[in-house]
CSV table of C-alpha atoms in Angstrom, one decimal:
chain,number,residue,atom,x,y,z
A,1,UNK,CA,0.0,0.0,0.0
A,2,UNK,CA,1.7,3.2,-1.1
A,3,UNK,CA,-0.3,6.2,-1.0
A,4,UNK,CA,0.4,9.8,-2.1
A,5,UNK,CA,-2.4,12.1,-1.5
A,6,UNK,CA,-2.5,15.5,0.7
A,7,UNK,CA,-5.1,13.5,2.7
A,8,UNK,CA,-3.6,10.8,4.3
A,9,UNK,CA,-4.9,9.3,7.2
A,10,UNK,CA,-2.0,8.7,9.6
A,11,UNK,CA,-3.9,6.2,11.5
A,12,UNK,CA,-3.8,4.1,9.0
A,13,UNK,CA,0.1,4.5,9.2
A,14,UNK,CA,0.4,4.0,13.3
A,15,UNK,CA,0.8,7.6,14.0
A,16,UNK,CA,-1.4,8.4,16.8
A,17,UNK,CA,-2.7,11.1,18.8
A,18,UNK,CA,-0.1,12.0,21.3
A,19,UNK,CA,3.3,11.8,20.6
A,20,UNK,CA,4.5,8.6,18.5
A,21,UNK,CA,7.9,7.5,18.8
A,22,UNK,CA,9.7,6.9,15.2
A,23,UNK,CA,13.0,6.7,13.7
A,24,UNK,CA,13.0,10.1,11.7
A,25,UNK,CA,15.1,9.6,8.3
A,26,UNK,CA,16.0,12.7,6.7
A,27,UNK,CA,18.9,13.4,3.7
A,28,UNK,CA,20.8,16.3,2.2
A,29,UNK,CA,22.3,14.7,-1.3
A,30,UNK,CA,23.2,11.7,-1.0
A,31,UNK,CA,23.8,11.1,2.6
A,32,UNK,CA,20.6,9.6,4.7
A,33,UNK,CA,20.3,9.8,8.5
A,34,UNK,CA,18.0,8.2,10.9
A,35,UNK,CA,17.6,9.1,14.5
A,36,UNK,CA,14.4,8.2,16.9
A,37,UNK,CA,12.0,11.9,17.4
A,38,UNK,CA,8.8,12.1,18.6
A,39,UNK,CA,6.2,12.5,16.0
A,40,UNK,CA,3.4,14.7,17.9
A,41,UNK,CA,-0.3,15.3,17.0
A,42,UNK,CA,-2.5,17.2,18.8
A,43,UNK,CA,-6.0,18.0,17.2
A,44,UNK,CA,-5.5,18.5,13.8
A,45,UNK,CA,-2.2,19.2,14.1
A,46,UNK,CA,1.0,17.2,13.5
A,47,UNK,CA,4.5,19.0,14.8
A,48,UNK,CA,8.0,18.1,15.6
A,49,UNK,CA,10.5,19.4,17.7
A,50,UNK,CA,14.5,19.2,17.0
A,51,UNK,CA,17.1,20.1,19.4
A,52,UNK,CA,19.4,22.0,17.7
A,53,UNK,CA,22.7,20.2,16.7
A,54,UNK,CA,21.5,17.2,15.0
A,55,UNK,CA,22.5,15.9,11.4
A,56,UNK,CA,18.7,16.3,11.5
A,57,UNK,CA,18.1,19.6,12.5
A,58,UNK,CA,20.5,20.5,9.8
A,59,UNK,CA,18.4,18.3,7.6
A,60,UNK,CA,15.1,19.8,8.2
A,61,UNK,CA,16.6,23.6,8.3
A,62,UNK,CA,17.9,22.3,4.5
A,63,UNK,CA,15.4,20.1,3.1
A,64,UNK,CA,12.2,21.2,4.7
A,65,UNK,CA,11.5,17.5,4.5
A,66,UNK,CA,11.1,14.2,6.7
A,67,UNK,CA,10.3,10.4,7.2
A,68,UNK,CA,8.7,9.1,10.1
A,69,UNK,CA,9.5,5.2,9.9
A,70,UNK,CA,7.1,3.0,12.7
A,71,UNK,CA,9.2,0.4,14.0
A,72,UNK,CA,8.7,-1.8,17.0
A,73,UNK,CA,12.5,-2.7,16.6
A,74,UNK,CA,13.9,-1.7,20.3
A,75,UNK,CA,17.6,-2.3,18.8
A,76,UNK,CA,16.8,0.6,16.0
A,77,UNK,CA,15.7,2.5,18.7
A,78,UNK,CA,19.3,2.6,20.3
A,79,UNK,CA,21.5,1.9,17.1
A,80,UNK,CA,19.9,4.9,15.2
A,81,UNK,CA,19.8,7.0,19.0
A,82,UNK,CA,24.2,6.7,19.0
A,83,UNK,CA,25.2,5.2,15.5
A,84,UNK,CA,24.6,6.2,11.8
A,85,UNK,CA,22.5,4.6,10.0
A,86,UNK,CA,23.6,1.6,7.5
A,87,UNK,CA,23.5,2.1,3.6
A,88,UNK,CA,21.9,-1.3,3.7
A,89,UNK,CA,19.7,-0.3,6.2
A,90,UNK,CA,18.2,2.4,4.0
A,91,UNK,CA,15.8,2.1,0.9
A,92,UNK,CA,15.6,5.2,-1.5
A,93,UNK,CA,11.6,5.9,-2.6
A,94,UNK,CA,11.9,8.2,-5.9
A,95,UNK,CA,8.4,10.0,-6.3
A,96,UNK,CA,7.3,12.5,-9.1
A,97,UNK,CA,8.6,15.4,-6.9
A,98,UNK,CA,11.8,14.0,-5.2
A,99,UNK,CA,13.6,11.3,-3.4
A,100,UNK,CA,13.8,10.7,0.1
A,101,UNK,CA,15.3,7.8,2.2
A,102,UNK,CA,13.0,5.3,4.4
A,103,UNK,CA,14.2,2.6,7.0
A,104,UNK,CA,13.5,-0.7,4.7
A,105,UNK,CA,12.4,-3.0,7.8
A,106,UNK,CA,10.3,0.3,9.0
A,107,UNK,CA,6.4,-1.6,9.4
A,108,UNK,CA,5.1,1.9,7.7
A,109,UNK,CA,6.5,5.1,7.3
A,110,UNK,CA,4.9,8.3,6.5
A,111,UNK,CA,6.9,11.4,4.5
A,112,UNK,CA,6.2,14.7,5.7
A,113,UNK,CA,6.7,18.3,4.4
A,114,UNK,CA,8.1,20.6,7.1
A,115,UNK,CA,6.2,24.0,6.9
A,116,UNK,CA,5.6,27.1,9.1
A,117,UNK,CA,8.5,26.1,10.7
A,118,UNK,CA,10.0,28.4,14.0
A,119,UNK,CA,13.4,28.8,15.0
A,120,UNK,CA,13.9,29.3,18.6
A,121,UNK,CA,17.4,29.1,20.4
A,122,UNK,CA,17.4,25.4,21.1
A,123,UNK,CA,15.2,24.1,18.8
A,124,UNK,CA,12.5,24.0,15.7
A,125,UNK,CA,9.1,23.7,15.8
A,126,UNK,CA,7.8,22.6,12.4
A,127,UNK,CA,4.4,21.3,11.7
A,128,UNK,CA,4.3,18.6,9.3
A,129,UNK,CA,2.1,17.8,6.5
A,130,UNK,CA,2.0,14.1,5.0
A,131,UNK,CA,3.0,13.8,1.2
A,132,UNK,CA,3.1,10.0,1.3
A,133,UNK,CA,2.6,7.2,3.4
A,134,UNK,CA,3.0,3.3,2.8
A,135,UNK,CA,2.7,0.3,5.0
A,136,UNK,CA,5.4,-2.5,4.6
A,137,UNK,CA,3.8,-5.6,7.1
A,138,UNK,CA,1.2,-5.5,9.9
A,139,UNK,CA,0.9,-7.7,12.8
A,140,UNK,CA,-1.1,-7.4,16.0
A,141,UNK,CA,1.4,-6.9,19.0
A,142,UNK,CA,0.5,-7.1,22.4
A,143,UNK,CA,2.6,-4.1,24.9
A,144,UNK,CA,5.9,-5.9,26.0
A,145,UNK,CA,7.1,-3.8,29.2
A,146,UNK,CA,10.3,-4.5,28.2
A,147,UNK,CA,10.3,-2.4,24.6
A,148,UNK,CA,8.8,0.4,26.8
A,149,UNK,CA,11.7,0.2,29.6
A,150,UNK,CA,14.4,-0.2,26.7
A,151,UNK,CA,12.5,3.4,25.1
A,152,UNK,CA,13.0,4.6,28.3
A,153,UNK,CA,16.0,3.8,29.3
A,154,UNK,CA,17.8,5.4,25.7
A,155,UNK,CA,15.9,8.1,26.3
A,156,UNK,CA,17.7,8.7,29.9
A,157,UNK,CA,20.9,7.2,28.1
A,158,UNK,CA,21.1,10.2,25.8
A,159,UNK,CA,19.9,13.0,28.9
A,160,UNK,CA,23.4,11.3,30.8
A,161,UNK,CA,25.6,11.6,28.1
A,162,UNK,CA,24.4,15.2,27.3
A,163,UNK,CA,24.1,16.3,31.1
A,164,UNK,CA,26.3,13.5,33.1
A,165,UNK,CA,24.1,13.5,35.3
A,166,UNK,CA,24.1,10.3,38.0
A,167,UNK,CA,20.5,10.5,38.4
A,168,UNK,CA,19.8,9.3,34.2
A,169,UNK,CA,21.7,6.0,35.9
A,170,UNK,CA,19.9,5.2,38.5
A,171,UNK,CA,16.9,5.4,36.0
A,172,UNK,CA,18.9,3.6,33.4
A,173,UNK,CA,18.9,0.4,36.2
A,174,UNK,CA,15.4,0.9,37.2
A,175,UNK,CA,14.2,0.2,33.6
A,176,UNK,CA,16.7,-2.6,33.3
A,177,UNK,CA,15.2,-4.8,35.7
A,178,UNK,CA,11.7,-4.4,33.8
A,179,UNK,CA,13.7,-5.0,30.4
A,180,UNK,CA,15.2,-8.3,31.9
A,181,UNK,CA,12.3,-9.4,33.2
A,182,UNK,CA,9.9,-9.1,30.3
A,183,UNK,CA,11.9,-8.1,27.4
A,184,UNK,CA,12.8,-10.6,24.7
A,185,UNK,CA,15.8,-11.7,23.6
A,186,UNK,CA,15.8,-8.6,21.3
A,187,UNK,CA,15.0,-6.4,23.8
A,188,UNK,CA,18.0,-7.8,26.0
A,189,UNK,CA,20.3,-7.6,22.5
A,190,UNK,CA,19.4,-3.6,22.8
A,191,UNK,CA,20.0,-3.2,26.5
A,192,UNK,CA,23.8,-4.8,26.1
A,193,UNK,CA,24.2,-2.7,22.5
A,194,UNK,CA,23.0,0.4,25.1
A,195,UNK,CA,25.0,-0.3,27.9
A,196,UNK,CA,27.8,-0.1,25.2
A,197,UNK,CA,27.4,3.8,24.9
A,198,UNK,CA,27.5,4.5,28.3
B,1,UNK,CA,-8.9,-15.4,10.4
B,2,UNK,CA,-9.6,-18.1,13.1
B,3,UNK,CA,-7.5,-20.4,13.2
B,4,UNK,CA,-7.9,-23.7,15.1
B,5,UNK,CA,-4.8,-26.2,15.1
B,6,UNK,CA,-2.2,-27.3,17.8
B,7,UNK,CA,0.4,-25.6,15.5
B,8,UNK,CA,-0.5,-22.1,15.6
B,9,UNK,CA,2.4,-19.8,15.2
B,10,UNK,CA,1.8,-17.5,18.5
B,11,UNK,CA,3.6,-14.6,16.5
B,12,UNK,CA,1.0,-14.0,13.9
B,13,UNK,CA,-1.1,-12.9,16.6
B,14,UNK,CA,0.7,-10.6,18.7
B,15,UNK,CA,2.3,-12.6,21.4
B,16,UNK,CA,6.2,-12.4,21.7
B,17,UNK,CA,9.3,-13.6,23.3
B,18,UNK,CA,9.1,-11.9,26.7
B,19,UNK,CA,6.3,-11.4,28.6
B,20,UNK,CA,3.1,-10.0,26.3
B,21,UNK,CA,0.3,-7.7,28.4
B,22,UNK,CA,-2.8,-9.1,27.8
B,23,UNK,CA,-6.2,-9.1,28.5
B,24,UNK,CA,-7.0,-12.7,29.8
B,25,UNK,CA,-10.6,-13.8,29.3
B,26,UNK,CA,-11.8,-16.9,31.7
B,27,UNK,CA,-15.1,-17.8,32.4
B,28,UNK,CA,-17.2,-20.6,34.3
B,29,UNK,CA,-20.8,-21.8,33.6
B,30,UNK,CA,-22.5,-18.4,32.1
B,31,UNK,CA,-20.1,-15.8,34.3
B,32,UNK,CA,-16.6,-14.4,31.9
B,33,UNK,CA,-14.2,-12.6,33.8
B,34,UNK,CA,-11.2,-10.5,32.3
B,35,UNK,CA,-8.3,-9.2,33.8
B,36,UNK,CA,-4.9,-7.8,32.5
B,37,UNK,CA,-2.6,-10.8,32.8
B,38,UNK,CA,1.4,-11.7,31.5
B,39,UNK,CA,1.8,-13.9,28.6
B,40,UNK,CA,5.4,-15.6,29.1
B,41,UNK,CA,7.4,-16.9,26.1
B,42,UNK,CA,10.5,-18.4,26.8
B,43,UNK,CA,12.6,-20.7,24.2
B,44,UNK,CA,9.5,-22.9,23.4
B,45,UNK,CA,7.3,-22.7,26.4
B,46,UNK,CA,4.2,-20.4,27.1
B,47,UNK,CA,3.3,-20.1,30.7
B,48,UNK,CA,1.2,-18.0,32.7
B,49,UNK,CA,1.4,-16.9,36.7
B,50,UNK,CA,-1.5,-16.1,38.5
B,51,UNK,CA,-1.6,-14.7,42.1
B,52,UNK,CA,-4.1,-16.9,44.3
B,53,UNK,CA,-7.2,-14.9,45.6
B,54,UNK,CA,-8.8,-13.6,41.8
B,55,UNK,CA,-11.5,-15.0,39.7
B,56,UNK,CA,-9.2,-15.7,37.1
B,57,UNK,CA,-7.3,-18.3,39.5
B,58,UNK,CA,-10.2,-19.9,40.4
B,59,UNK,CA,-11.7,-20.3,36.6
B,60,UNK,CA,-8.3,-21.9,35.7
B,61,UNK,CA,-7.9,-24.2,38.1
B,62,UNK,CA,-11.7,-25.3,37.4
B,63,UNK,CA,-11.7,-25.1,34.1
B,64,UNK,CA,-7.6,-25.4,32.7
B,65,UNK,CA,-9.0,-22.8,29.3
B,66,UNK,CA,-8.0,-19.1,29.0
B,67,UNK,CA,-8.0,-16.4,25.9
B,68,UNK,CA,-5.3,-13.8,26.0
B,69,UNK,CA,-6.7,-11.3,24.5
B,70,UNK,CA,-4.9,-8.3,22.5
B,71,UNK,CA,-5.0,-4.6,22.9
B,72,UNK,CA,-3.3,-1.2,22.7
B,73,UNK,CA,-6.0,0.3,24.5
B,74,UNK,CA,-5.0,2.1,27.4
B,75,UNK,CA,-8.7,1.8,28.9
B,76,UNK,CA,-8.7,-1.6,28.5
B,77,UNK,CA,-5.8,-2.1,31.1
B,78,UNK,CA,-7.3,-0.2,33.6
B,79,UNK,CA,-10.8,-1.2,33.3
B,80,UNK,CA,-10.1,-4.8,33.6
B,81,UNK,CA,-7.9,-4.6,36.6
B,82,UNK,CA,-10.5,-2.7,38.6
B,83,UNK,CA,-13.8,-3.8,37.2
B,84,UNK,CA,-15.9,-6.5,36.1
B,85,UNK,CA,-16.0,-7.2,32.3
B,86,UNK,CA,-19.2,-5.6,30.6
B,87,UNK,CA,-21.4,-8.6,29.1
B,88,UNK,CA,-21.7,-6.1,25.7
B,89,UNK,CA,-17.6,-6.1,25.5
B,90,UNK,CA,-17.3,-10.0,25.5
B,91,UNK,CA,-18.5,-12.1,22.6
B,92,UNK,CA,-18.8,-16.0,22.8
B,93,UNK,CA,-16.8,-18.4,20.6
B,94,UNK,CA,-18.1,-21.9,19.8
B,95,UNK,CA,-16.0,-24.5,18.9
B,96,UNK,CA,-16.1,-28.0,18.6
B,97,UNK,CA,-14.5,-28.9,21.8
B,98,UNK,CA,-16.6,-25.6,24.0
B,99,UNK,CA,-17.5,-22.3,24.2
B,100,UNK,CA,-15.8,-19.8,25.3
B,101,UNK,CA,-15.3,-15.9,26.2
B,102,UNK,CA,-13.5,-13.5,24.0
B,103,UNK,CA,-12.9,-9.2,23.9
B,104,UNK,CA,-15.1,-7.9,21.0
B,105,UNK,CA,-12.8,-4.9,21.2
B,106,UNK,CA,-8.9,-7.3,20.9
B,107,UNK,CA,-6.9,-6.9,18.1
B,108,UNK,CA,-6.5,-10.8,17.8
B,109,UNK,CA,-6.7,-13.8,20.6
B,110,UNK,CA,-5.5,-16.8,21.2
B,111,UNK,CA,-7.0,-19.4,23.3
B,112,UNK,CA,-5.2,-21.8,25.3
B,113,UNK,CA,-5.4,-25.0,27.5
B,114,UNK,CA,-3.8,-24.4,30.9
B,115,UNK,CA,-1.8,-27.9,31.3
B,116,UNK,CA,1.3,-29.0,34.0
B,117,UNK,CA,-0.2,-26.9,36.6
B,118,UNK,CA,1.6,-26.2,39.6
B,119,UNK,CA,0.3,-24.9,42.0
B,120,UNK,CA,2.4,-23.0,45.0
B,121,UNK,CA,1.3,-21.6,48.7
B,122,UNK,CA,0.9,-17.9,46.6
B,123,UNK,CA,0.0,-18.9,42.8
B,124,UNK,CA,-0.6,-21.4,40.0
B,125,UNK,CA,2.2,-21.6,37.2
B,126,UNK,CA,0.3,-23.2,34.0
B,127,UNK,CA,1.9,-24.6,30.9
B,128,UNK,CA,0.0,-22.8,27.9
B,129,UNK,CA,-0.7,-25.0,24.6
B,130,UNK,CA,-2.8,-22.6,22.0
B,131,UNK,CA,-5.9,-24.4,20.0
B,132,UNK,CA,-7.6,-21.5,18.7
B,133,UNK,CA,-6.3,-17.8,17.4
B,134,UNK,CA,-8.3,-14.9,15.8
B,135,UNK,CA,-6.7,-11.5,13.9
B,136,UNK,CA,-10.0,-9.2,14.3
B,137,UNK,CA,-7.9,-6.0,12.7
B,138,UNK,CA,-4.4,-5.2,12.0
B,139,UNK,CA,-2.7,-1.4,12.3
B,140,UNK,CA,0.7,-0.5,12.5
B,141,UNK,CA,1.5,1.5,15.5
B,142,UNK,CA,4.1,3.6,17.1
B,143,UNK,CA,5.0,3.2,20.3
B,144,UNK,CA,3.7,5.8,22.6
B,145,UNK,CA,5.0,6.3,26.0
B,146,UNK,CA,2.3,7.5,27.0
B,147,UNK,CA,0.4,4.0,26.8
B,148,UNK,CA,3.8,2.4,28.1
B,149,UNK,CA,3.4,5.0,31.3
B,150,UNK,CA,-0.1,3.7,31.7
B,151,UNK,CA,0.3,0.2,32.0
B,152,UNK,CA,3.1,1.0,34.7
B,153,UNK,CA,1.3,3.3,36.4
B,154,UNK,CA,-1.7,0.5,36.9
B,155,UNK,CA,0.8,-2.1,37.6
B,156,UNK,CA,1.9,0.6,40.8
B,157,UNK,CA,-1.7,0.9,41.6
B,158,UNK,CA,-2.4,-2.7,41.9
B,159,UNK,CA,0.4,-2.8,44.1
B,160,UNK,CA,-0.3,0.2,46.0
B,161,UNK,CA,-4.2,-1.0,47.1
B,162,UNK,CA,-2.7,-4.5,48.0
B,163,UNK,CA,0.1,-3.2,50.2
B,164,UNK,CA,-0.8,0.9,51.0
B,165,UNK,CA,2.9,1.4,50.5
B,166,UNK,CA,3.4,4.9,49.7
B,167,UNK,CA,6.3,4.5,46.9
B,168,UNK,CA,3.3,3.2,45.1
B,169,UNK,CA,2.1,6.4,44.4
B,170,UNK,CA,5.2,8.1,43.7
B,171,UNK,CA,5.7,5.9,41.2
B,172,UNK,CA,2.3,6.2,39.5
B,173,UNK,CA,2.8,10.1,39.8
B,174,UNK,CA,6.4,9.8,38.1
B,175,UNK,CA,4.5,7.9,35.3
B,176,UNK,CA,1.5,10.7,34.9
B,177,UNK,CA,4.0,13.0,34.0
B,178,UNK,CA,4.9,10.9,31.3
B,179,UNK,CA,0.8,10.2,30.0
B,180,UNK,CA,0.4,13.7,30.3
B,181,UNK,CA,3.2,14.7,28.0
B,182,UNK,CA,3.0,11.9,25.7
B,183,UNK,CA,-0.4,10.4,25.6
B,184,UNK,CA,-3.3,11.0,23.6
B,185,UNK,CA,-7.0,11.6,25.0
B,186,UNK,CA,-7.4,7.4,25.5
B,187,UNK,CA,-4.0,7.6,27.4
B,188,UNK,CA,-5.9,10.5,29.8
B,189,UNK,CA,-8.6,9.0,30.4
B,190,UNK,CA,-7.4,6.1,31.3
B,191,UNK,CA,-5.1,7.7,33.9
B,192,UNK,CA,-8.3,9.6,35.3
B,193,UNK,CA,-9.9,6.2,35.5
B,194,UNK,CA,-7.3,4.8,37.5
B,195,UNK,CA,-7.4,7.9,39.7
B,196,UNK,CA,-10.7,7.2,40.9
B,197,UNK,CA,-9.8,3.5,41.5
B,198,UNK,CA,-7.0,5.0,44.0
């Protein structure tokens, strides 16, 4: 299913109201990047928010242009949060009006122009409006606490190594007895790739 | 899709290495009972632990039959841990073999026979063979924190009105920040639920 319409229904893509967590891709010429962002709709309205001094924020300030890819992966969620993305890892979708890079093992992805967006001194606001959308496979999947903790704890992996901060630790352990206890053996893969970083 | 076979591939319907949240679905004679409930996959084992004392314990070690029922509904978790199941959100399967209780409102299910029990002074530890599974609809979805922070926080709760232990509640508050920030609406309202269970 690959759909190009001003109209897309981002339901029907796993984007949610709230704030969804994807692995944004975004280029500029030939080199892709993927990091995890927060997709967030509110209403009628769909935003993101960069910190500045990301390949993405560059990106987006460039390009005006961005995949969100909807993956229940937890090791893309920590490769992609302290790694660059693979050239295998990426697939190239060529449309009338441009290319763009998606994650290939993405279950959907939606592409999204970047308009009104606002500069302030740590960060862009843009709101986004989907150009295209496609799901790849779609399987029911019941909540593992364990992908949540893993979310969690890259999250508070990323506030420590920003900040240093002992307390993003102590919250790094907290999640990791949830992620040992009712992760999978993917989930545990992620947790060891994590603790790499640290 | 129902499937009925001793083969069934627990994957296509949502269940995972790790533990899975579910919605288990029990019944005995004409009464169905549902409560949010661990699926556990290791290697090539399902199992399930249930705490003495709740009508799910008792329908299993009468009856040896449960349904784990799917869901990313964040109402659905908190509804089922504090209240009785509706009789307009269950629908009745017949099968060869019996009859028994599904969610109208799961993504998928899978019915299993509860065999091996053992039972200890605090809870029964079944062996889980599947004989029936159902895909009712199929979405992509990101994951949203927000539904992650729910499930916590009424995993704390359960905890806090069995013990009265105060970190209970700090924890549930640490997660509202989190639904608040990254929920939706169904995330909310969930969370108000669970207030008024508190």
């Amino acid at each position: 299913m690959l759909k190009e319409s001003r109209k897309l229904k981002l339901e029907d893509f796993g984007l949610f109201e709230g704030i969804s967590e994807t692995i944004v891709t975004t280029s500029q010429g030939l080199s892709p990047n993927a990091a995890p962002m927060g997709i967030i709709r509110k209403h009628d309205t769909t935003l993101i928010r960069i910190f500045k001094g990301s390949k993405t924020y560059k990106n987006i300030t460039t390009d005006n242009f961005l995949v969100a890819n909807i993956t229940n992966d937890p090791l893309a969620f920590v490769r992609y949060t302290f790694s660059e993305v693979l050239p295998e890892d990426i697939q190239t979708i060529y449309s009338q009006e441009r290319e763009f890079p998606v994650l290939k093992d993405a279950q959907s992805w939606v592409a999204f122009e970047c308009i009104n967006t606002k500069i302030t001194p740590y960060s862009l606001v843009a709101e986004l409006r989907p150009v295209m959308g496609h799901v790849n496979c779609c399987y029911p999947k019941a909540p593992n606490r364990g992908l949540n903790a893993l979310i969690e704890a890259t999250i508070h992996a990323t506030r420590y190594k920003m900040h240093g901060e002992e307390k993003y630790l102590e919250l790094i352990n907290f999640y990791e007895d949830i992620i040992n206890k009712c992760g999978g053996e993917r989930e545990k893969e992620a947790l060891r790739l994590l603790r790499t970083y640290l």
